[in-house]
XYZ file of C-alpha atoms in Angstrom:
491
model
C 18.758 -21.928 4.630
C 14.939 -22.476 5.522
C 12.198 -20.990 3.390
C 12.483 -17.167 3.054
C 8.994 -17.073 3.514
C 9.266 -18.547 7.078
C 11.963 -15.418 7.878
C 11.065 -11.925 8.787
C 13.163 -9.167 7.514
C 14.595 -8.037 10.928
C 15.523 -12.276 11.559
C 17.069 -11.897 8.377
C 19.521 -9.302 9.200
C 20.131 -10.675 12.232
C 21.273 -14.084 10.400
C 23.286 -12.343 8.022
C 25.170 -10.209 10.526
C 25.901 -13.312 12.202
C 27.538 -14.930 9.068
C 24.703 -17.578 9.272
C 23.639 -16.953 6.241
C 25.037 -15.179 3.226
C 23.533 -11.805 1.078
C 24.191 -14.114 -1.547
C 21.772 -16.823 -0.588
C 18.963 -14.580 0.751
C 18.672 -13.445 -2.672
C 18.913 -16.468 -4.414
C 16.405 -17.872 -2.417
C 14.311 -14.821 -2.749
C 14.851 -15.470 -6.922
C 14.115 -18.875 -6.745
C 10.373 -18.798 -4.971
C 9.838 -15.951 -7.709
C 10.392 -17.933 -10.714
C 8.650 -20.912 -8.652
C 5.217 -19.100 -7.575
C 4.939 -15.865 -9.655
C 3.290 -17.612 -12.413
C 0.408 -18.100 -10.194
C 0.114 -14.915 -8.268
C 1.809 -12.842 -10.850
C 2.807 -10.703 -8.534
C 6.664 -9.239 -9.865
C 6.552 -8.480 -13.645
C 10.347 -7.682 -13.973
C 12.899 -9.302 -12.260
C 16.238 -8.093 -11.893
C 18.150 -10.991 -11.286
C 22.016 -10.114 -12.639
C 21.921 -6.617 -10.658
C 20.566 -8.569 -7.493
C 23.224 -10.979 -7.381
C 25.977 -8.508 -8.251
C 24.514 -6.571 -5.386
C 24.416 -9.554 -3.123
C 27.864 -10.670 -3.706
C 28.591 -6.677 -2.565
C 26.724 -7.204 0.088
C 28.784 -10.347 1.351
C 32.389 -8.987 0.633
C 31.058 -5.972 3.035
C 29.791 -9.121 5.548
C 33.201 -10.824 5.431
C 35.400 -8.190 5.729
C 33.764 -6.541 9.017
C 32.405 -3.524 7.522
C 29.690 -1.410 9.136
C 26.601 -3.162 8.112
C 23.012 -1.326 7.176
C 19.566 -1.692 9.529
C 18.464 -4.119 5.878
C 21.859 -5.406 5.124
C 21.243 -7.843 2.181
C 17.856 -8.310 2.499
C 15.734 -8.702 -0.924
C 13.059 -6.400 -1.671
C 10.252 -5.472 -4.091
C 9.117 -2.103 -5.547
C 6.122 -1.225 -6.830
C 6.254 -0.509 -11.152
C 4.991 2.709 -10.586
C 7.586 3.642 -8.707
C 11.351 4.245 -10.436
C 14.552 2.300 -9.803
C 17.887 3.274 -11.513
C 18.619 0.531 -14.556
C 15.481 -1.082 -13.988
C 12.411 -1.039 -16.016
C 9.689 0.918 -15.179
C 6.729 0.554 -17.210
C 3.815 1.884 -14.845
C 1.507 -0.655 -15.400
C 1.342 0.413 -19.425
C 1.698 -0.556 -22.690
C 3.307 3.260 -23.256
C 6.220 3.081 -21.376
C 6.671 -0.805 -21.870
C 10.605 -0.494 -22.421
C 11.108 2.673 -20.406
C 14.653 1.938 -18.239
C 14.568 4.613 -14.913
C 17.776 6.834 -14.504
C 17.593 7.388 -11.030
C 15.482 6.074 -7.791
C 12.284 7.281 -5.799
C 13.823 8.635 -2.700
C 11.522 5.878 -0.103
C 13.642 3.348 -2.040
C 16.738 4.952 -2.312
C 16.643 4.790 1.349
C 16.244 1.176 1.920
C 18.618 0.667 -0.741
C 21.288 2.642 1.291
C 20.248 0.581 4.134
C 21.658 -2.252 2.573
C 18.343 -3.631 0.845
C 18.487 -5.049 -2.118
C 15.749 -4.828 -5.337
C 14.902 -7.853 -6.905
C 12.325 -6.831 -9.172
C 9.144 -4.808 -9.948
C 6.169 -5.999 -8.580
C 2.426 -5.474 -10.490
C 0.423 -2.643 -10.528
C -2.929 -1.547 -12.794
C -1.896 1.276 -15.259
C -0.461 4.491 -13.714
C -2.207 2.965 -10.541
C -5.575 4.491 -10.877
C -7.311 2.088 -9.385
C -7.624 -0.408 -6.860
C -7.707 -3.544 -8.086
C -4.321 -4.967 -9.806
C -4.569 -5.670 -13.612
C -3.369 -4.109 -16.757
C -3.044 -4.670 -20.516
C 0.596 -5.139 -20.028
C 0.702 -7.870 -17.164
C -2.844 -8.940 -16.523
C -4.197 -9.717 -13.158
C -2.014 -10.286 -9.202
C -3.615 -12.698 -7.369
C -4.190 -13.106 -4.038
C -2.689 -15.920 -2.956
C -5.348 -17.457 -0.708
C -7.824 -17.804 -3.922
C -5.932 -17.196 -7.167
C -9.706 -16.588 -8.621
C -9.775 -13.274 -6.533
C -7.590 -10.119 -7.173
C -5.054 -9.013 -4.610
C -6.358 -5.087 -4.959
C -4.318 -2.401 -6.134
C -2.897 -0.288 -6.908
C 0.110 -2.198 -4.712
C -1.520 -5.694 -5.656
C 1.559 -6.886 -6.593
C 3.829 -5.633 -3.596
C 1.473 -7.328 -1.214
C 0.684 -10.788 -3.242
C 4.739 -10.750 -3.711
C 4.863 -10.374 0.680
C 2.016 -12.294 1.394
C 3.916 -15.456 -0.755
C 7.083 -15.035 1.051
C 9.107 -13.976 -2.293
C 10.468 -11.020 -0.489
C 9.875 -10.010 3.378
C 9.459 -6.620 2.234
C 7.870 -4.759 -0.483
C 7.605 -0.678 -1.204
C 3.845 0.463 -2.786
C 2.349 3.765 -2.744
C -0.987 4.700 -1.806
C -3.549 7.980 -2.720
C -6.485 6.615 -1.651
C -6.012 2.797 -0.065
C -3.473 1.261 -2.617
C -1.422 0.404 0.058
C -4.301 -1.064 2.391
C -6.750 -2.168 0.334
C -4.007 -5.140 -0.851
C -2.696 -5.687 2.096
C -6.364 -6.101 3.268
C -6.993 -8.652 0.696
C -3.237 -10.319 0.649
C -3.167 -10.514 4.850
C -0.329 -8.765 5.523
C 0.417 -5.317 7.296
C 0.988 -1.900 5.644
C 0.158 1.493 6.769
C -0.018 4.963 5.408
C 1.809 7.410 7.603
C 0.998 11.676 8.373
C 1.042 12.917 4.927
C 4.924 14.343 5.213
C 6.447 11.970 7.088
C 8.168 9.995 4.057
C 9.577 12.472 2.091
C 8.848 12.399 -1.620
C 10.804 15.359 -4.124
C 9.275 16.351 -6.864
C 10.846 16.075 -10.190
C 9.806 18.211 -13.234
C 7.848 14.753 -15.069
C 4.551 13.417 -15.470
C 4.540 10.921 -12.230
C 6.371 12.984 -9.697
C 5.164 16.084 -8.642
C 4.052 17.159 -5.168
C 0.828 15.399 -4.396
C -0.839 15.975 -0.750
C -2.645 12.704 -0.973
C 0.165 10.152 -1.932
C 1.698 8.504 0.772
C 4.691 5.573 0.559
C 5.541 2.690 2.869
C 6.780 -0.791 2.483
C 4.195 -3.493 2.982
C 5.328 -6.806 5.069
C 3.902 -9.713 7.193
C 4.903 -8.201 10.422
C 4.758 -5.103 12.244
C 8.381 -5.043 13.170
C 9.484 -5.069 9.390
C 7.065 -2.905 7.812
C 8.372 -0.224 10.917
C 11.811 -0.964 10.533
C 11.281 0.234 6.728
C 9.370 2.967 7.312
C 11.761 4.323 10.135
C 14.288 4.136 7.368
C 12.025 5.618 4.717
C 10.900 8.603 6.934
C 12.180 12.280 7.560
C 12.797 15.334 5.070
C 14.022 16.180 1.987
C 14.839 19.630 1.068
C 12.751 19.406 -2.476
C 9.595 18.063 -0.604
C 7.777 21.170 1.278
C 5.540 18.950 2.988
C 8.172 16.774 4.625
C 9.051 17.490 7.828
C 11.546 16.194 10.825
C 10.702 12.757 12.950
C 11.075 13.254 16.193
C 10.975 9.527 17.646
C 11.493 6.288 15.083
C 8.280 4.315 15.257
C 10.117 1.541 16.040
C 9.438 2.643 19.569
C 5.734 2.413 19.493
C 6.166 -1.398 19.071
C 4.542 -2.561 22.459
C 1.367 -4.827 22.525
C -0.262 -2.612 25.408
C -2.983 -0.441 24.857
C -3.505 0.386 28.427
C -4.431 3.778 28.604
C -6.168 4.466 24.726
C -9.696 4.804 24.008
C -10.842 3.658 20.596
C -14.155 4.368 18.688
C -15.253 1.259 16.506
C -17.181 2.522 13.567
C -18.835 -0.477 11.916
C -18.887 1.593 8.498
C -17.108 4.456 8.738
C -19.961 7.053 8.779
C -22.175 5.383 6.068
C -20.213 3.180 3.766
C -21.777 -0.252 2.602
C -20.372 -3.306 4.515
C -20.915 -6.266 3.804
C -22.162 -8.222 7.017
C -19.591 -11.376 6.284
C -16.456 -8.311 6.459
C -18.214 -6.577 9.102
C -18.405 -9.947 11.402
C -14.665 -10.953 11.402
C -13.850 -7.291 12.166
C -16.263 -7.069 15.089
C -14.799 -10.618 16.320
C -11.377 -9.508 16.309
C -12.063 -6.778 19.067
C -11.663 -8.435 22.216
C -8.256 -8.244 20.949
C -8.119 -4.971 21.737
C -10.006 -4.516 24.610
C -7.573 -7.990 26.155
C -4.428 -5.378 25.103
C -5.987 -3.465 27.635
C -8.111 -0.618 25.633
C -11.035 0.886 26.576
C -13.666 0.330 23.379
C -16.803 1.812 22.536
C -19.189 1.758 19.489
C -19.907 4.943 17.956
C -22.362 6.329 15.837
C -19.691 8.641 13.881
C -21.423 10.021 10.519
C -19.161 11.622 7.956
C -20.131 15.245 6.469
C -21.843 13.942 3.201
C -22.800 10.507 1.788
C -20.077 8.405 1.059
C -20.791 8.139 -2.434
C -20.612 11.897 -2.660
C -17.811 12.198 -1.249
C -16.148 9.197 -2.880
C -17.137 11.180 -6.161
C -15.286 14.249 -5.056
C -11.994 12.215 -4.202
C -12.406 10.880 -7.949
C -12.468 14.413 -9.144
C -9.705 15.427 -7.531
C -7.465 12.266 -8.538
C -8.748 13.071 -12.361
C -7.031 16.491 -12.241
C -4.170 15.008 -10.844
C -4.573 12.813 -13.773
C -5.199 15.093 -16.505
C -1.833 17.322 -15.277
C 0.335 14.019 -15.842
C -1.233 13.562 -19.697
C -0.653 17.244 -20.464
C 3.004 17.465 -19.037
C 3.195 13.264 -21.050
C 2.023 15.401 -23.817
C 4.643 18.053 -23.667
C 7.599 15.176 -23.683
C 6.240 13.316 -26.275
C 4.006 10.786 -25.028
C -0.041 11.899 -25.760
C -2.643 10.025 -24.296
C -5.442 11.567 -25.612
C -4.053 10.951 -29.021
C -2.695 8.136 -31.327
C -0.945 6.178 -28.020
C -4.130 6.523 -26.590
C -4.775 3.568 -28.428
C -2.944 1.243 -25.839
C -4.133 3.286 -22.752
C -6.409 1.663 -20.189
C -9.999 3.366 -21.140
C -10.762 4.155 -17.850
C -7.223 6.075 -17.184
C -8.522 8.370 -20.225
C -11.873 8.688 -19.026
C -10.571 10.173 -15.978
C -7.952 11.868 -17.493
C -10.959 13.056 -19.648
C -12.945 14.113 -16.880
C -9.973 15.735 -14.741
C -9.229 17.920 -18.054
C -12.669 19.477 -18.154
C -12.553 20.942 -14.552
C -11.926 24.069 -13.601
C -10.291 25.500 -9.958
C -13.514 26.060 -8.307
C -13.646 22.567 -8.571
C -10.578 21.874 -7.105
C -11.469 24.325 -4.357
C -14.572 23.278 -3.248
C -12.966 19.608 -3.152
C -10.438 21.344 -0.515
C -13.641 22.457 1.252
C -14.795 19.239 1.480
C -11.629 17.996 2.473
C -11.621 20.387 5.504
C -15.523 19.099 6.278
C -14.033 15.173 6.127
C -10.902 16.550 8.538
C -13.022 18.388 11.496
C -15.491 15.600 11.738
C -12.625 12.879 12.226
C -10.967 15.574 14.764
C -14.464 15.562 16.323
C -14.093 12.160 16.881
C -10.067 12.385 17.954
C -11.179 14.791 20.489
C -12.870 11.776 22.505
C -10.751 8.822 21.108
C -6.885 8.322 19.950
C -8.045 5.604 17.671
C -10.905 4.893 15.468
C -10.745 1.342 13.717
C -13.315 0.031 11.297
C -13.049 -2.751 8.217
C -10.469 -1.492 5.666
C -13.115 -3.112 2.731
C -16.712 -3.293 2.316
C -16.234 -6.551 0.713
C -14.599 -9.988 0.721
C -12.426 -9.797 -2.767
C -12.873 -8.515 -5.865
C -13.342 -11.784 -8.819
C -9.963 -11.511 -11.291
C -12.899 -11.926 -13.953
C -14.342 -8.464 -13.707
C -11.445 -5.993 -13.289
C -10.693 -5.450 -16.576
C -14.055 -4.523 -17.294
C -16.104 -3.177 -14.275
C -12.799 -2.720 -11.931
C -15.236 -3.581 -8.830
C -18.694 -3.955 -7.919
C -21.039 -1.511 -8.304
C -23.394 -2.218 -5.550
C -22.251 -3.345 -2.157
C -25.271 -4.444 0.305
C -27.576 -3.570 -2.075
C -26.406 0.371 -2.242
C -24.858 1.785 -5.206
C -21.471 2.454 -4.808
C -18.224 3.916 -7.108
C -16.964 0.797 -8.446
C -13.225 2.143 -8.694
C -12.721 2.922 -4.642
C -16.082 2.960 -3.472
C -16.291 0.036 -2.078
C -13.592 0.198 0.649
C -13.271 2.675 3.660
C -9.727 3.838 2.946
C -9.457 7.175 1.087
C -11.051 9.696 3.959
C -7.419 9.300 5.292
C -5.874 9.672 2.562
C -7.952 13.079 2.236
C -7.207 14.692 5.537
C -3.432 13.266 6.089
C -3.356 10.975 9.053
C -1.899 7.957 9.167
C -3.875 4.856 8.705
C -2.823 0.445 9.173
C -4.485 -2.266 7.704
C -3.990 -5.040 9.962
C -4.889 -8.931 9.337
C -7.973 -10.384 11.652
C -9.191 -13.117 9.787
C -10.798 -14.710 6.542
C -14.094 -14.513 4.551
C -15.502 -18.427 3.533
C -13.944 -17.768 0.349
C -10.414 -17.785 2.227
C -9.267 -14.100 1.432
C -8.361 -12.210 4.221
C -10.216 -9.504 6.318
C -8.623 -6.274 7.343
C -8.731 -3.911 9.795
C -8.267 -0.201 9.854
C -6.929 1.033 12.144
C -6.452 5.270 12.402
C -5.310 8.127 14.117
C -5.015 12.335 14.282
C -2.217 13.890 12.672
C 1.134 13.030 13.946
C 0.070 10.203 16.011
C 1.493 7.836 13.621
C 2.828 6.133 16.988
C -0.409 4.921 18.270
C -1.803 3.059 14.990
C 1.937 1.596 15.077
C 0.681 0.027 19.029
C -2.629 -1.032 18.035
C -1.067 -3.296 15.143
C 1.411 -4.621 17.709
C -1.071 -5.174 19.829
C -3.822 -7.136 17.046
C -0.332 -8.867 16.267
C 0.074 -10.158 19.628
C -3.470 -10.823 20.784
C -4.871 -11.928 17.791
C -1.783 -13.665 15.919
C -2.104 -13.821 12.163
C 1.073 -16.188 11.358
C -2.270 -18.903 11.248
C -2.861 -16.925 7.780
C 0.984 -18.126 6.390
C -0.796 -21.630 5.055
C 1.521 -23.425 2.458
C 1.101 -21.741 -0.616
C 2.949 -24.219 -2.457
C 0.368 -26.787 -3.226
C -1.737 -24.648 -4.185
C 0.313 -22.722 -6.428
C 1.626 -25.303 -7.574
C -1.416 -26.757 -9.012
C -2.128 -23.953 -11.109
């Protein structure tokens, strides 16, 4: 069969309803560029080989013997190590749960697996995924694969390096404040966060699962069309999720590259963040784009409620109580990270578990206010415009070389700025609910891709899904696809 990495997920399933190829060799194929390019991009950290191919040979006896066939029938797929899948290792990114085997599977995955997808491994992520750059204690850096110096951002760095590569057409990551899009961003493929409730996601009575109205989960791919035909399949309600809630239309039908008809606000930094001027160029170039889709575009001077380091400070907060719940209910089961296995726990994960711990509810409170603030000035905005689009990242790549240590930069344009999140535009989104794309428009000169955002209101999940269709059309990003292998190879 040709190169995985040259088939999309939806030509896949097409090939393997049509007996063209086999379950059987989509995953063997998918194995075989992982053992062949993950030592460079380290982007899977477990691979499940034996349970792939016993699922795959499944998967082919259902093929042969004309049996209804899943929307993902045999198609190989990634999942982020946050994230759990039955018999498979989940270690989260730390040395604490290095040997921990899941009992069941996160409901966005069960989903595709019912589908007919089939896991292949655990892909990369920094520890507990609490921040966005990809590197742990455990595993070390994921590369992106157009400069293996440069990180592929986290917290779904290795989901997207593991796409980007052509391992798997699809991958699952997660995202509370641009862990989907901030990698995809940097790994040049598309991923978007959908209207907080749209992919369902039960809570379970542990330290990792419990109902969060920031996290939001979606597969990341190199096309539109695959990354929707997952997260049709991922979407709609579960009885143990409160804030899930029926689909009325699959997204699937918002794949049309017109745009006749929207109106779309560029803001060149998203109400004050740094940029700098390299990212801000490529995204400015890649308008016409839109405007050749048949949008009407306009510039706007849209200025968030406080400074963006304020209120990247306050999203910080509130992810450190989040944090500081999962150590105390750890604690309770056995597992304390504020005590002797501390010892192997990322310092910055207890700093923030740290800092999360010594807040009280005011705080958490007046974070909701600000929340509302962030959520009537985008509506503001939505009232004139059904899109607002802007870089996804203030910079062009974070160095491998300083995310153990400083995570990111600190400055960006010469302003201070958090060095955990603060230097990308993502987490306002996450923040008010409404879905959000990162879509590919070109490269910095150091070769790692520029993204843009692209957003909507609540609900109108549809509309980011035609702007991507649209950049996908009128500004085509296979170009990005080089041939990894020499270079990987080299390494």
């Amino acid at each position: 069969m040709d190169d995985l990495r040259s088939l999309t997920a939806v030509d896949l399933t097409k090939l393997i309803r049509s007996r063209a190829i086999s379950p059987v060799e989509a995953v063997r194929t998918s194995l075989e560029r992982i053992e062949r390019l993950n030592p460079a991009v380290n982007a899977f950290v477990t691979v499940c080989a034996d349970k792939a191919l016993a699922a795959a040979k499944e998967a082919e006896r259902a093929v042969m013997s004309g049996a209804e066939l899943g929307p993902l029938h045999g198609v190989p797929i990634g999942v982020k190590d946050l994230d759990p899948v039955a018999g498979v290792r989940t270690t989260r990114g730390s040395s604490a749960f290095a040997e921990d085997v899941s009992h069941e599977t996160i409901l966005c995955v069960e989903r595709l697996v019912e589908a007919g997808a089939i896991v292949v491994g655990k892909t990369n992520t920094p520890e507990f995924g609490f921040k966005a750059t990809t590197d742990s204690s455990l595993f070390g850096p994921a590369s992106t694969p157009f400069n293996l110096a440069m990180n592929a951002g986290g917290s779904s760095g290795g989901s997207a390096a593991a796409v980007a590569t052509g391992m798997v057409p699809l991958a699952q990551g997660s995202d509370a404040g641009g862990s989907l899009r901030v990698p995809g961003a940097f790994c040049g493929v598309f991923t978007m966060i959908t209207t907080f409730g749209r992919v369902a996601v039960p809570a379970r009575p542990n330290a990792f699962r419990r109902l969060n109205p920031m996290v939001c989960y979606a597969p990341l791919a190199r096309t539109v069309e695959d990354a929707v035909l997952g997260l049709d399949l991922m979407s709609g309600p579960h009885p143990r999720d409160p804030y899930s809630f029926p689909v009325d239309a699959p997204l699937a039908a918002a794949l049309t590259p017109s745009l006749a008809g929207l109106r779309i606000a560029y803001s060149p930094d998203l109400g004050g963040y740094p940029v700098e001027p390299e990212v801000e160029a490529v995204v400015r170039a890649a308008l016409p784009a839109l405007k050749e889709a048949g949008a009407e575009i306009a510039e706007v001077d849209f200025r968030l409620p406080l400074p963006h380091a304020e209120l990247t400070s306050m999203w910080r907060r509130y992810l450190s109580l989040c944090h500081a719940e999962s150590a105390e209910v750890s604690r309770g089961q056995g597992t304390d990270f504020l005590g002797e296995q501390g010892r192997v726990v990322d310092p910055g994960y207890l700093d923030s578990v740290r800092t999360g711990a010594a807040l009280g509810a005011v705080d958490f409170r007046l974070g909701d206010l600000v929340r509302t603030q962030v959520l009537d000035a985008f509506e503001d905005l939505f009232d004139s415009f059904d899109l607002v689009v802007s870089p996804v990242n203030c910079v062009a790549g974070i160095p491998n070389d300083t995310t153990r240590t400083t995570v990111g930069p600190r400055q960006v344009a010469g302003q201070d700025v958090d060095e955990f999140v603060g230097w990308s535009m993502t987490s306002p989104f996450n923040l008010i609910g409404s879905p959000a794309a990162t879509v590919p428009v070109g490269r910095s000169a150091n070769g790692v891709p520029v993204g843009m955002q692209i957003a909507a209101r609540r609900h109108h999940d549809a509309a980011v899904v035609r702007g991507a269709t649209a950049c996908q059309e009128h500004l085509p990003w296979k170009h990005l696809y080089q041939d990894f292998d020499p270079l990987l190879a080299a390494q």
